[in-house]
PDB file of N, CA and C in Angstrom:
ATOM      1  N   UNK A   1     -14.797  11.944 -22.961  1.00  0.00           N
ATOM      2  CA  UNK A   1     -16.056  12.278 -22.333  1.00  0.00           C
ATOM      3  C   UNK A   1     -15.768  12.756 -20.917  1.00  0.00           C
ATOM      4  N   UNK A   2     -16.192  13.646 -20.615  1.00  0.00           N
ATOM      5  CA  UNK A   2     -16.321  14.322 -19.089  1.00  0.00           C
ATOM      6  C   UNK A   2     -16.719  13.259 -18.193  1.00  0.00           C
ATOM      7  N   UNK A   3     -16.477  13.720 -16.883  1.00  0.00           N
ATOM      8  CA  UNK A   3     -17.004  13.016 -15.579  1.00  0.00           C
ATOM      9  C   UNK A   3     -18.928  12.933 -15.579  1.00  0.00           C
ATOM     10  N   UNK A   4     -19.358  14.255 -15.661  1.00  0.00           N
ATOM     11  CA  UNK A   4     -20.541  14.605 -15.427  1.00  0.00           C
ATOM     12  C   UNK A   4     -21.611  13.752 -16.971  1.00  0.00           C
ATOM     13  N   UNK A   5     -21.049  14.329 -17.992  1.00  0.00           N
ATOM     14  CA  UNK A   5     -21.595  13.177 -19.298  1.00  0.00           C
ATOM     15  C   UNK A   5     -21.573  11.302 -18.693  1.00  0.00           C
ATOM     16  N   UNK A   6     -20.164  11.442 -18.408  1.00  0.00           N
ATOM     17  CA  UNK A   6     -20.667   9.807 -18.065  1.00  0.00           C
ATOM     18  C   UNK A   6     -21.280   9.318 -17.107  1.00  0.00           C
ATOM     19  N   UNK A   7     -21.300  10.013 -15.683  1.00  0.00           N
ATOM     20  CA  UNK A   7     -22.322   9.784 -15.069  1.00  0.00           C
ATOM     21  C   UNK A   7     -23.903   9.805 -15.073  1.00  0.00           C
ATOM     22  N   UNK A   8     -24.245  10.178 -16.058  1.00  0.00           N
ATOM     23  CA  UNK A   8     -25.709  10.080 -16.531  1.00  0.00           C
ATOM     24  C   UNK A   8     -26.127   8.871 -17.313  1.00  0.00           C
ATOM     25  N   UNK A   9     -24.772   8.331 -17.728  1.00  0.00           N
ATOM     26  CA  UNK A   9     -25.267   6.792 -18.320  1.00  0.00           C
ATOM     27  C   UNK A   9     -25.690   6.275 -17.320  1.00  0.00           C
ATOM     28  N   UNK A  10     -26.788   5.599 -17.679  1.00  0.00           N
ATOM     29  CA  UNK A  10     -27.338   4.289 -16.588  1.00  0.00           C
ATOM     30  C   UNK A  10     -26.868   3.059 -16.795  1.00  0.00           C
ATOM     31  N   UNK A  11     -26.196   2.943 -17.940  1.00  0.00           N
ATOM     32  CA  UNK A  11     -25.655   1.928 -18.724  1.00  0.00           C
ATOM     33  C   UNK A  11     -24.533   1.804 -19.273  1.00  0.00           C
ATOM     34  N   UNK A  12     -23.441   1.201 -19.157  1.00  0.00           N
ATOM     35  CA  UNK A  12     -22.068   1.244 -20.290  1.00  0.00           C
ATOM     36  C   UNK A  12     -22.524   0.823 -21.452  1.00  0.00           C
ATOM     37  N   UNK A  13     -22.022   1.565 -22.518  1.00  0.00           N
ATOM     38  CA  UNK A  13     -21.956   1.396 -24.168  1.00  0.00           C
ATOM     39  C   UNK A  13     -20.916   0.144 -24.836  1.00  0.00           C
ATOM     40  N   UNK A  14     -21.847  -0.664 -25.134  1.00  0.00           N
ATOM     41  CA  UNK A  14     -20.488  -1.464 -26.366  1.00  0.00           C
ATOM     42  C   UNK A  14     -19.909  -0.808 -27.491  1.00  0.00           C
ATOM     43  N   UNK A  15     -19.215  -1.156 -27.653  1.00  0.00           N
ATOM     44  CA  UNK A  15     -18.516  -0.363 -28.933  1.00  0.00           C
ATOM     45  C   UNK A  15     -18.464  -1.492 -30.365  1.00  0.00           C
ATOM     46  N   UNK A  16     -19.836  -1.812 -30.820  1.00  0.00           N
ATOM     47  CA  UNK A  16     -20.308  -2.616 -31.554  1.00  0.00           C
ATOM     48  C   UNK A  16     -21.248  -1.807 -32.889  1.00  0.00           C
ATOM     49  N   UNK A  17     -21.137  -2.406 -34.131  1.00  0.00           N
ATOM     50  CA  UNK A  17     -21.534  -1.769 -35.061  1.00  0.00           C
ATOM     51  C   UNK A  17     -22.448  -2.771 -35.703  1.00  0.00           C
ATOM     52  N   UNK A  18     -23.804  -2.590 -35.695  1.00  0.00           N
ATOM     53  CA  UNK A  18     -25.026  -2.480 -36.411  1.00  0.00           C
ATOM     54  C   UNK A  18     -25.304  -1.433 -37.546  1.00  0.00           C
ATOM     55  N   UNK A  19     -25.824  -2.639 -38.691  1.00  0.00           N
ATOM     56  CA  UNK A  19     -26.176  -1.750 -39.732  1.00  0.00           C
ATOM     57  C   UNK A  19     -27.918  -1.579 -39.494  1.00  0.00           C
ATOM     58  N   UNK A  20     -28.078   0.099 -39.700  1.00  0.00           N
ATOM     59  CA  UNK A  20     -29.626   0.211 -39.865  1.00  0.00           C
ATOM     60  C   UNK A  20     -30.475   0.629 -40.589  1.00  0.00           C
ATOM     61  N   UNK A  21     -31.470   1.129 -40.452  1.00  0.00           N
ATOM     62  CA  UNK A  21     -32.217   1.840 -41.518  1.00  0.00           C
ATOM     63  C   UNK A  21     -33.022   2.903 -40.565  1.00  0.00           C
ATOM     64  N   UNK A  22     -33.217   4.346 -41.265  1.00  0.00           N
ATOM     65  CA  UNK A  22     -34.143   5.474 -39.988  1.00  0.00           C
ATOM     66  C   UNK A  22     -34.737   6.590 -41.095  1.00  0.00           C
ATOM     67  N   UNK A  23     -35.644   7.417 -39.997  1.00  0.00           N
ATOM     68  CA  UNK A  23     -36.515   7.974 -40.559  1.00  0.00           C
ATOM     69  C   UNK A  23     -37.399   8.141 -39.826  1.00  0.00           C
ATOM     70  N   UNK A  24     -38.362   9.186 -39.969  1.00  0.00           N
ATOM     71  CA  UNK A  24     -38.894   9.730 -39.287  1.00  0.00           C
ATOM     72  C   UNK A  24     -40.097   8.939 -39.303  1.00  0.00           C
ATOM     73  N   UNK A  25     -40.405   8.706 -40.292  1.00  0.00           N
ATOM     74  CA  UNK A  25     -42.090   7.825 -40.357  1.00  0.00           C
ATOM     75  C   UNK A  25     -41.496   6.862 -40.723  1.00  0.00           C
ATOM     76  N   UNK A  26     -40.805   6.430 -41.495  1.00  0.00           N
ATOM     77  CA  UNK A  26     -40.436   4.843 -41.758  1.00  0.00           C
ATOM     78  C   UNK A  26     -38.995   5.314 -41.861  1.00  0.00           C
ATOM     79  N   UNK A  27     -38.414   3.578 -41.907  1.00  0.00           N
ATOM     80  CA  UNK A  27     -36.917   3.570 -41.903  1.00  0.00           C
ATOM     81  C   UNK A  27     -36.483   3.525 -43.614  1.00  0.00           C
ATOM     82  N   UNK A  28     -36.463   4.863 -43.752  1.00  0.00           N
ATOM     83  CA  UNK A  28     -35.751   4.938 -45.350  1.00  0.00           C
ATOM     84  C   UNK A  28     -34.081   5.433 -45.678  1.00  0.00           C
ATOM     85  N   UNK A  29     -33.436   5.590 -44.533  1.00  0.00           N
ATOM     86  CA  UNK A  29     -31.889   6.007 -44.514  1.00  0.00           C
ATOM     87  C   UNK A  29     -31.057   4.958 -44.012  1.00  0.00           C
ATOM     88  N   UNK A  30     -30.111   4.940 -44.393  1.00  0.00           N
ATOM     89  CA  UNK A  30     -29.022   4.261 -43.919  1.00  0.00           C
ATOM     90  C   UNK A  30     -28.250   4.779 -42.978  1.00  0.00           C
ATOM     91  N   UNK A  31     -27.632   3.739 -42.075  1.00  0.00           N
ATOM     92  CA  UNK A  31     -26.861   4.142 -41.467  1.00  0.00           C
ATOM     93  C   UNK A  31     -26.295   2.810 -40.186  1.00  0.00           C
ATOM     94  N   UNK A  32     -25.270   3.502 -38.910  1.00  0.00           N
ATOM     95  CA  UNK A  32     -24.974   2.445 -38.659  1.00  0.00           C
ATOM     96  C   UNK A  32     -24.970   2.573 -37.182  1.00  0.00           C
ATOM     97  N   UNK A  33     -25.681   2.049 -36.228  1.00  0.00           N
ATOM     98  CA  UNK A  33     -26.001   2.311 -34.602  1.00  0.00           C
ATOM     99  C   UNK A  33     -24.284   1.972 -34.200  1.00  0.00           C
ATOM    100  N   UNK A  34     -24.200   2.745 -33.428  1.00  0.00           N
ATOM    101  CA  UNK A  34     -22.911   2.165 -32.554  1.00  0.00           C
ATOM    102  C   UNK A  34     -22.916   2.505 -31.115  1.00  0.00           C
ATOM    103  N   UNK A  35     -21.472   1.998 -30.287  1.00  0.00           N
ATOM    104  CA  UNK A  35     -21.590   2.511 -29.080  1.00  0.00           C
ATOM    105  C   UNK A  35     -22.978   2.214 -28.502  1.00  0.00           C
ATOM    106  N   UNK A  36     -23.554   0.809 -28.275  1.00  0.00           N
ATOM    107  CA  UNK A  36     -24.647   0.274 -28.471  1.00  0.00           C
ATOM    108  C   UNK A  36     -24.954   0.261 -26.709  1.00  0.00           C
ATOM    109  N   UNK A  37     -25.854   0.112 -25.938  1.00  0.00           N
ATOM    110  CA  UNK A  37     -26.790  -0.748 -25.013  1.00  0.00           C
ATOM    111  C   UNK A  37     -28.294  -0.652 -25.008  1.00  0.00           C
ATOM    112  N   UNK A  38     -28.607  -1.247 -24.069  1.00  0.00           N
ATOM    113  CA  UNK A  38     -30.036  -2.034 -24.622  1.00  0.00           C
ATOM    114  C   UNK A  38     -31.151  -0.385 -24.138  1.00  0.00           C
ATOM    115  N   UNK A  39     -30.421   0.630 -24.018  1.00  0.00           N
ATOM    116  CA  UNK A  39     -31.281   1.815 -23.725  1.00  0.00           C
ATOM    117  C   UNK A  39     -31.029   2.669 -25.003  1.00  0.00           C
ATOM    118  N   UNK A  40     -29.938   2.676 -25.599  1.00  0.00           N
ATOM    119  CA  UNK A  40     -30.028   3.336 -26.915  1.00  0.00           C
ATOM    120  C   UNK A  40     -28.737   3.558 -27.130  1.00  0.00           C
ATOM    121  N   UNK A  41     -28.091   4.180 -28.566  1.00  0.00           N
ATOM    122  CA  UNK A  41     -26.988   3.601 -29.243  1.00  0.00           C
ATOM    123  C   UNK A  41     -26.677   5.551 -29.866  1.00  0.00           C
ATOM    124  N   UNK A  42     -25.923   5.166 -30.475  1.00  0.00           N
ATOM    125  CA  UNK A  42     -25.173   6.602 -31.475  1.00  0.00           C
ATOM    126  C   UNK A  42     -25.424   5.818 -32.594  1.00  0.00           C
ATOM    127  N   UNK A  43     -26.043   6.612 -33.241  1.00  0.00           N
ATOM    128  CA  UNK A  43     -26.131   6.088 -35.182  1.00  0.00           C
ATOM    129  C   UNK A  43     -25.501   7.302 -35.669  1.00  0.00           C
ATOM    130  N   UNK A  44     -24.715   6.663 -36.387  1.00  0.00           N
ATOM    131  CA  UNK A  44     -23.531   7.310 -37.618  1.00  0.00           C
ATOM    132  C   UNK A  44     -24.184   7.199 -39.048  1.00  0.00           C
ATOM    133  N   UNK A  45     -24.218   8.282 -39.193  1.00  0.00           N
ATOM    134  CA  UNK A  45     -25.020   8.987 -40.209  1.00  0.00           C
ATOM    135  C   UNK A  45     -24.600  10.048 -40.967  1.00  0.00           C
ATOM    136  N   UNK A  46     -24.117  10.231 -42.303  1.00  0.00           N
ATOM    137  CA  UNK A  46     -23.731  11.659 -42.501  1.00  0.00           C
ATOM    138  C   UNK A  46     -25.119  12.542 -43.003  1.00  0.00           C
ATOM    139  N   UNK A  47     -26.464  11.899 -43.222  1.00  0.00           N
ATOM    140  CA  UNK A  47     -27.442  12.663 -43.715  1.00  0.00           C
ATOM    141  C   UNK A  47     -28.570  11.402 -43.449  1.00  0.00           C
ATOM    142  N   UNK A  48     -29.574  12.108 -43.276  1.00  0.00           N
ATOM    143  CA  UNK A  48     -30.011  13.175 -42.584  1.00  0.00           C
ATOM    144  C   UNK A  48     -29.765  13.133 -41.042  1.00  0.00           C
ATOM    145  N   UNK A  49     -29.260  13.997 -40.296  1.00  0.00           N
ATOM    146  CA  UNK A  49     -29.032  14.120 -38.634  1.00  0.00           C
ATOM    147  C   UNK A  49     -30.275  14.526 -38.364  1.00  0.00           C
ATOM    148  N   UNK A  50     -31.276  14.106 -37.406  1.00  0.00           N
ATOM    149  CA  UNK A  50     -32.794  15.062 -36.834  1.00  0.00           C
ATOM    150  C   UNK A  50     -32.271  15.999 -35.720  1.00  0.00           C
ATOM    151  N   UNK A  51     -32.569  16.799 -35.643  1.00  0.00           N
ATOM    152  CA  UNK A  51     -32.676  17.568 -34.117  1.00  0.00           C
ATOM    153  C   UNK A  51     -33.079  16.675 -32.771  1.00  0.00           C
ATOM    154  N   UNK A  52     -31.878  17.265 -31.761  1.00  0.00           N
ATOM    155  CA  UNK A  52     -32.989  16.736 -30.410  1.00  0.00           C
ATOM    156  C   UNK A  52     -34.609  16.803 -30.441  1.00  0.00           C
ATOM    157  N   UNK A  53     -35.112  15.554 -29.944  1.00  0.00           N
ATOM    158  CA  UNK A  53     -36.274  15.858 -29.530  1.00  0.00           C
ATOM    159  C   UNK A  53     -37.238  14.899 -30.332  1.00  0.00           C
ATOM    160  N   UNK A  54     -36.446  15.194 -31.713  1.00  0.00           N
ATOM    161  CA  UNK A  54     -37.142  14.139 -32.639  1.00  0.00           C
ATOM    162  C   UNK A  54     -37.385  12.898 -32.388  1.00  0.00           C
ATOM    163  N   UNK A  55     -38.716  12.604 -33.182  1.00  0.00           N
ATOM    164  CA  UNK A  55     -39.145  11.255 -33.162  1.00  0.00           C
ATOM    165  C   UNK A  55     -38.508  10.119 -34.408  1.00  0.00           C
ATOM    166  N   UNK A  56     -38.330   9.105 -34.047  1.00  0.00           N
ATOM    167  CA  UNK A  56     -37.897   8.023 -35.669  1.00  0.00           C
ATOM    168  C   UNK A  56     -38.133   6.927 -34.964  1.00  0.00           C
ATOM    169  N   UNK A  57     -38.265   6.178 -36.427  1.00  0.00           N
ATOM    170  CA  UNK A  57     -38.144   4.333 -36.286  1.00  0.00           C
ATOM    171  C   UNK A  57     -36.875   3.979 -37.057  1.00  0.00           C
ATOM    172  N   UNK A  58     -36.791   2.599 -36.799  1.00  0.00           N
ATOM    173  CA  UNK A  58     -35.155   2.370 -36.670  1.00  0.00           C
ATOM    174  C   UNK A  58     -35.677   0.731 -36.782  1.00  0.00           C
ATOM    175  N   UNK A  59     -34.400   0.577 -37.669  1.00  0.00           N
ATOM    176  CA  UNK A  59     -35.233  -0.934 -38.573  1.00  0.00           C
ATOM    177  C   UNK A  59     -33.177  -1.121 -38.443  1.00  0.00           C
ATOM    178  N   UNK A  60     -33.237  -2.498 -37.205  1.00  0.00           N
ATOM    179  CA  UNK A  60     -31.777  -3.396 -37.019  1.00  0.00           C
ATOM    180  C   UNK A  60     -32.078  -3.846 -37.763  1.00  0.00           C
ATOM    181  N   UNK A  61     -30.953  -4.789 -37.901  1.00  0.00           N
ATOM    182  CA  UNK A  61     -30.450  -5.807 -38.771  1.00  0.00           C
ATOM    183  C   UNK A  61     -29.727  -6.686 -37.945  1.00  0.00           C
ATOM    184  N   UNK A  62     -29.940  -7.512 -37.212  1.00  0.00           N
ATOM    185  CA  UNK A  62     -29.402  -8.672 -36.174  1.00  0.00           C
ATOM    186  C   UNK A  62     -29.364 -10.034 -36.935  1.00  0.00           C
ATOM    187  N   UNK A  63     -28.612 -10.918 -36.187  1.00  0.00           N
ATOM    188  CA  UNK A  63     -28.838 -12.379 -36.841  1.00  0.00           C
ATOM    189  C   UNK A  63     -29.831 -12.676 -36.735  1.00  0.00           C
ATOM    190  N   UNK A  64     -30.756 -12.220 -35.537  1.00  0.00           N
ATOM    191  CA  UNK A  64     -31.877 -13.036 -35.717  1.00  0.00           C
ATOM    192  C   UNK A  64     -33.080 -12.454 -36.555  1.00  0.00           C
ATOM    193  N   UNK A  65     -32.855 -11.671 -37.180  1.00  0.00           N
ATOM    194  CA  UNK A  65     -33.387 -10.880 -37.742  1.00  0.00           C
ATOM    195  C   UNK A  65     -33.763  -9.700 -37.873  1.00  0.00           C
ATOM    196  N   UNK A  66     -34.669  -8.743 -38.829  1.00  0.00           N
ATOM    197  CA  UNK A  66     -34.558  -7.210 -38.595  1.00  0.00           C
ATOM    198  C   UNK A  66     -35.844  -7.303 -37.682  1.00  0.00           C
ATOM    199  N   UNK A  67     -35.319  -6.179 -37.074  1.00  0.00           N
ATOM    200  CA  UNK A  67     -36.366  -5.643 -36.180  1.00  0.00           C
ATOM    201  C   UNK A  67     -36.514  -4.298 -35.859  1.00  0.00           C
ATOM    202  N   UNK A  68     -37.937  -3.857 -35.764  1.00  0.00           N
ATOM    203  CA  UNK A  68     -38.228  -2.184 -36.150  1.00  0.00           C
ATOM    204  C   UNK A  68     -38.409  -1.569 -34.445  1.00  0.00           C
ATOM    205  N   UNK A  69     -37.597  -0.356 -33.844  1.00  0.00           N
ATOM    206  CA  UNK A  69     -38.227   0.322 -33.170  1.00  0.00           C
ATOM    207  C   UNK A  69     -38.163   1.510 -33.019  1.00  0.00           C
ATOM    208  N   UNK A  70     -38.668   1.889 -32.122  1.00  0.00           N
ATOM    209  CA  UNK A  70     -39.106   3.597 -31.889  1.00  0.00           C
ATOM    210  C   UNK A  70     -37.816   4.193 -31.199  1.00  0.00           C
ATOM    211  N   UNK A  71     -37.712   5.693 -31.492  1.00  0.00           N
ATOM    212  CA  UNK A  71     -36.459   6.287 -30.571  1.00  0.00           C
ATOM    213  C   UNK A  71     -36.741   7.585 -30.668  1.00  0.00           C
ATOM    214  N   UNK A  72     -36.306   8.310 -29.608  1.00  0.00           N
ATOM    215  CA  UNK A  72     -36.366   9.694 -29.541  1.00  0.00           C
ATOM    216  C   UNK A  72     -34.806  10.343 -29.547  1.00  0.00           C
ATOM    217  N   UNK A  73     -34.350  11.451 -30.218  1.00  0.00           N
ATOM    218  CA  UNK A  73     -33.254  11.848 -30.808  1.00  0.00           C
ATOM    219  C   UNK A  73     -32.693  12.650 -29.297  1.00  0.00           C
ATOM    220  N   UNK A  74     -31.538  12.001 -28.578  1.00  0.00           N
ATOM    221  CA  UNK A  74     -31.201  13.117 -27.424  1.00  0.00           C
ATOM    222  C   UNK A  74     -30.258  14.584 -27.715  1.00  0.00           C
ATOM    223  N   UNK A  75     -29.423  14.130 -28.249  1.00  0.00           N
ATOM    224  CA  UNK A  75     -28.436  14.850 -28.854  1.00  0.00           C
ATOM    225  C   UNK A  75     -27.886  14.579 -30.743  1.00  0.00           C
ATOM    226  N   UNK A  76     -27.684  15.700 -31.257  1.00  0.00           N
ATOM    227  CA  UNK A  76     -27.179  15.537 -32.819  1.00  0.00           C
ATOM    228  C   UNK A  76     -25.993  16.155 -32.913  1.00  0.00           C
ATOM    229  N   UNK A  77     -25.210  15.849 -33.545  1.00  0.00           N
ATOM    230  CA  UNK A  77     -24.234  16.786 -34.549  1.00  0.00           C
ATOM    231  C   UNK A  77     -23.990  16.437 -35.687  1.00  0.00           C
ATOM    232  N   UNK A  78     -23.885  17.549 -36.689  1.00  0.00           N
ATOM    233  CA  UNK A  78     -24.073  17.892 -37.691  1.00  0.00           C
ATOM    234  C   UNK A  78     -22.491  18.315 -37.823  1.00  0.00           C
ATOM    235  N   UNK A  79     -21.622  18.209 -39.561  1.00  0.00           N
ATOM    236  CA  UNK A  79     -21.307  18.895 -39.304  1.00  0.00           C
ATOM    237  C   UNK A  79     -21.110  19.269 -41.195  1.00  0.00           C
ATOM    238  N   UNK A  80     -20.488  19.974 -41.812  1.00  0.00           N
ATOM    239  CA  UNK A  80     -20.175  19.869 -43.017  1.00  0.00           C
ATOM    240  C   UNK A  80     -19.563  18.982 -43.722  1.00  0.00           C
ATOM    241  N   UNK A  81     -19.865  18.718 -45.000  1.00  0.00           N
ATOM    242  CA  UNK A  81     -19.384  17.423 -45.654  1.00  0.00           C
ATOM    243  C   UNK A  81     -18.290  17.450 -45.732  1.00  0.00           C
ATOM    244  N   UNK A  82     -17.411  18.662 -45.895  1.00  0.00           N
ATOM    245  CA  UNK A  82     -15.832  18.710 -45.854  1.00  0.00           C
ATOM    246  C   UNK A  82     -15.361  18.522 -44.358  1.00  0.00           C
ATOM    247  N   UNK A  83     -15.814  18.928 -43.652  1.00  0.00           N
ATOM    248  CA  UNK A  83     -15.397  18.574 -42.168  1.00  0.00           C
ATOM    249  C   UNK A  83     -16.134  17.522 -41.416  1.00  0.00           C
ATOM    250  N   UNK A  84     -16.514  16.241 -42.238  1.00  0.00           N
ATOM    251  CA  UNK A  84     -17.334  14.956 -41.509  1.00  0.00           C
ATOM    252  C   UNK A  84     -15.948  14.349 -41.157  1.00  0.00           C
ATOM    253  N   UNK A  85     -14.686  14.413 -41.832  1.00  0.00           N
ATOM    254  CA  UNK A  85     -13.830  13.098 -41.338  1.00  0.00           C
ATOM    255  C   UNK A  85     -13.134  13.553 -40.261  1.00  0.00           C
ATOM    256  N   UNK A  86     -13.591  14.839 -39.432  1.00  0.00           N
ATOM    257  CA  UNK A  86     -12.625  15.324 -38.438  1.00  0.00           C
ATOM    258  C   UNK A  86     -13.400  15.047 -37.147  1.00  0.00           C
ATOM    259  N   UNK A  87     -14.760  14.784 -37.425  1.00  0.00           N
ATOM    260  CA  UNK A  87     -15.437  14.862 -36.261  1.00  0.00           C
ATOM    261  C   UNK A  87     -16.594  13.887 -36.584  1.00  0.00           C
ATOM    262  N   UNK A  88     -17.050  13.493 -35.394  1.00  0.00           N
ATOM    263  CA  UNK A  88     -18.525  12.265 -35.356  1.00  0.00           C
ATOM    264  C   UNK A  88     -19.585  13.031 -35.725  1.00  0.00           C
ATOM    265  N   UNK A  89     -19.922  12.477 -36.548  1.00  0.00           N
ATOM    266  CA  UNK A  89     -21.026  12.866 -37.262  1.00  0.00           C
ATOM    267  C   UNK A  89     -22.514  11.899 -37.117  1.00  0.00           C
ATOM    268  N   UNK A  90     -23.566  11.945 -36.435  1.00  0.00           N
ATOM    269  CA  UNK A  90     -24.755  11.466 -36.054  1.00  0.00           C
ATOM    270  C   UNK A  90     -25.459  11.694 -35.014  1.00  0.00           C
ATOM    271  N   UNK A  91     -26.701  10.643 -34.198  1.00  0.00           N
ATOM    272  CA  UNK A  91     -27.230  11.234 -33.397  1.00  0.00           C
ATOM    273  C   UNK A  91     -27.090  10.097 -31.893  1.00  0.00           C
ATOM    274  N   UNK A  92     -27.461  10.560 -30.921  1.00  0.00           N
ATOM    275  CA  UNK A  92     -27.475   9.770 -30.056  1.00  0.00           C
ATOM    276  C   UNK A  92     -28.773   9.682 -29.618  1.00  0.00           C
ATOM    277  N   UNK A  93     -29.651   8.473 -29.447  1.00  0.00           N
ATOM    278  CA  UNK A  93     -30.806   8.137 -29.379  1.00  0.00           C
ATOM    279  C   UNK A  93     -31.334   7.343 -28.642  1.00  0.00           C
ATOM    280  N   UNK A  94     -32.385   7.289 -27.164  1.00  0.00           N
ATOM    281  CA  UNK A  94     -32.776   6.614 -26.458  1.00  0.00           C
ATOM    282  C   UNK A  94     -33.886   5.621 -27.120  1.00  0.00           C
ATOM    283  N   UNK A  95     -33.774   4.566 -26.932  1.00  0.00           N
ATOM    284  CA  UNK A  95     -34.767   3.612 -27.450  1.00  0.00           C
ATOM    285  C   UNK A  95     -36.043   3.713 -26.783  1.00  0.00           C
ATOM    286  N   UNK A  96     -37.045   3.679 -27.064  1.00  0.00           N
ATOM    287  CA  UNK A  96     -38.682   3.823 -26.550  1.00  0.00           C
ATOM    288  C   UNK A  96     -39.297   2.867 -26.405  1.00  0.00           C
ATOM    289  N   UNK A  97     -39.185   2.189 -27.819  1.00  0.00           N
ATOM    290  CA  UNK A  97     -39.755   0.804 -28.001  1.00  0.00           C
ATOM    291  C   UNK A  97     -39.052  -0.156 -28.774  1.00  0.00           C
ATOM    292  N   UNK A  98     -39.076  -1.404 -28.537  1.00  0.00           N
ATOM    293  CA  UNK A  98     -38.318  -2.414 -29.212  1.00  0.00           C
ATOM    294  C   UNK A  98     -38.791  -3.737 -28.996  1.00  0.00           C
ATOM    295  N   UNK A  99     -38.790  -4.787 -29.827  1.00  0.00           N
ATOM    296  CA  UNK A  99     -38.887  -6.276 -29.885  1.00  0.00           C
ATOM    297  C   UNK A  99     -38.206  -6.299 -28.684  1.00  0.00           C
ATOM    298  N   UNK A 100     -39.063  -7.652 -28.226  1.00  0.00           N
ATOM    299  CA  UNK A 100     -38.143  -8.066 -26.906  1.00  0.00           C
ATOM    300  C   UNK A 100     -36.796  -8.869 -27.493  1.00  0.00           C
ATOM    301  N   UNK A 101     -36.726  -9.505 -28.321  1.00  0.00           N
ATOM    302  CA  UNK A 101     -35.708 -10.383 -28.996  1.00  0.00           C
ATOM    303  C   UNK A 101     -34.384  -9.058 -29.184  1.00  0.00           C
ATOM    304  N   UNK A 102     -34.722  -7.820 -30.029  1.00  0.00           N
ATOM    305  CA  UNK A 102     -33.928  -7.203 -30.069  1.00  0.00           C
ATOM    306  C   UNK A 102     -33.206  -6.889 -28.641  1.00  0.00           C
ATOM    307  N   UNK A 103     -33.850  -6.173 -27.819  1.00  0.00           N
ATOM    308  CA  UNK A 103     -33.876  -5.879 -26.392  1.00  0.00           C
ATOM    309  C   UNK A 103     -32.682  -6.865 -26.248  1.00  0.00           C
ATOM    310  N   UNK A 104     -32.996  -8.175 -26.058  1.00  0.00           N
ATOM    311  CA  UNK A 104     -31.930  -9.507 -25.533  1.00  0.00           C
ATOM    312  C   UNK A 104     -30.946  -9.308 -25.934  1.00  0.00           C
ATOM    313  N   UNK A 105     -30.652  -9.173 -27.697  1.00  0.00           N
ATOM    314  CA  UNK A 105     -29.935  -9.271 -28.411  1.00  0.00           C
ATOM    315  C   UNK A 105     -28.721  -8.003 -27.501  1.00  0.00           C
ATOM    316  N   UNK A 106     -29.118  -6.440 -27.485  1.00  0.00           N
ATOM    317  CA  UNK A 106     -28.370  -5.498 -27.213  1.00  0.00           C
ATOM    318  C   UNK A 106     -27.909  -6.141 -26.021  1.00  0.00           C
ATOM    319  N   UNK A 107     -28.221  -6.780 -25.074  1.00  0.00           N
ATOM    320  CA  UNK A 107     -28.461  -6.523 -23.987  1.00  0.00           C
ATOM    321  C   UNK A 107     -27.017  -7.728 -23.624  1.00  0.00           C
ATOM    322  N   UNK A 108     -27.079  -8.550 -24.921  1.00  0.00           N
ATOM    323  CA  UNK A 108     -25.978  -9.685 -24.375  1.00  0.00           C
ATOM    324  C   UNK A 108     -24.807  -9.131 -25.609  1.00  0.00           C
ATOM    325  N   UNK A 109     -24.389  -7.988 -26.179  1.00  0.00           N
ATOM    326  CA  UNK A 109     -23.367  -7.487 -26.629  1.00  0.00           C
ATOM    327  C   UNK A 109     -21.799  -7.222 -25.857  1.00  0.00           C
TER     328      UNK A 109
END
């Protein structure tokens, strides 16, 4: 990652893997948040990737239980199914809304 990319984090990323569920109106895909903090995560995904900009809900899976929230899509990549194992494939996504429990949860990763 560049100088200028990482200076726009407000936050350092864990490098922790959550399994989830997403979708645009409900959480009907699989997939797996990573590179986690309590402002928003990279979900690894080979299908469906949304475009920047997009809206989804996003259904964790924590010990303490699942919990559903809102996110807006900052950045995607896409790439072909023959060329997914060469490169990261998903989206990076600011969180909007969330359980406060979840919130805690990211927050002490």
């Amino acid at each position: 990652m560049n100088a200028a990319a990482k200076s726009k984090r407000l936050e350092e990323r864990k490098f922790k893997r959550i399994e989830i569920r997403y979708g645009a109106k409900k959480p009907e895909h699989r997939g797996f948040a990573v590179q986690l903090s309590s402002k928003g995560a990279f979900i690894s995904a080979n299908k469906p990737v949304f475009a920047a900009g997009s809206h989804m809900v996003i259904e964790f899976k924590i010990p303490a239980g699942t919990f559903v929230a809102t996110a807006v899509v900052r950045h995607a990549k896409n790439l072909p199914p023959q060329m997914a194992r060469f490169g990261k494939v998903g989206m990076g996504i600011e969180l909007l809304s969330a359980p406060d429990t979840l919130m805690e949860h990211l927050a002490t990763l």
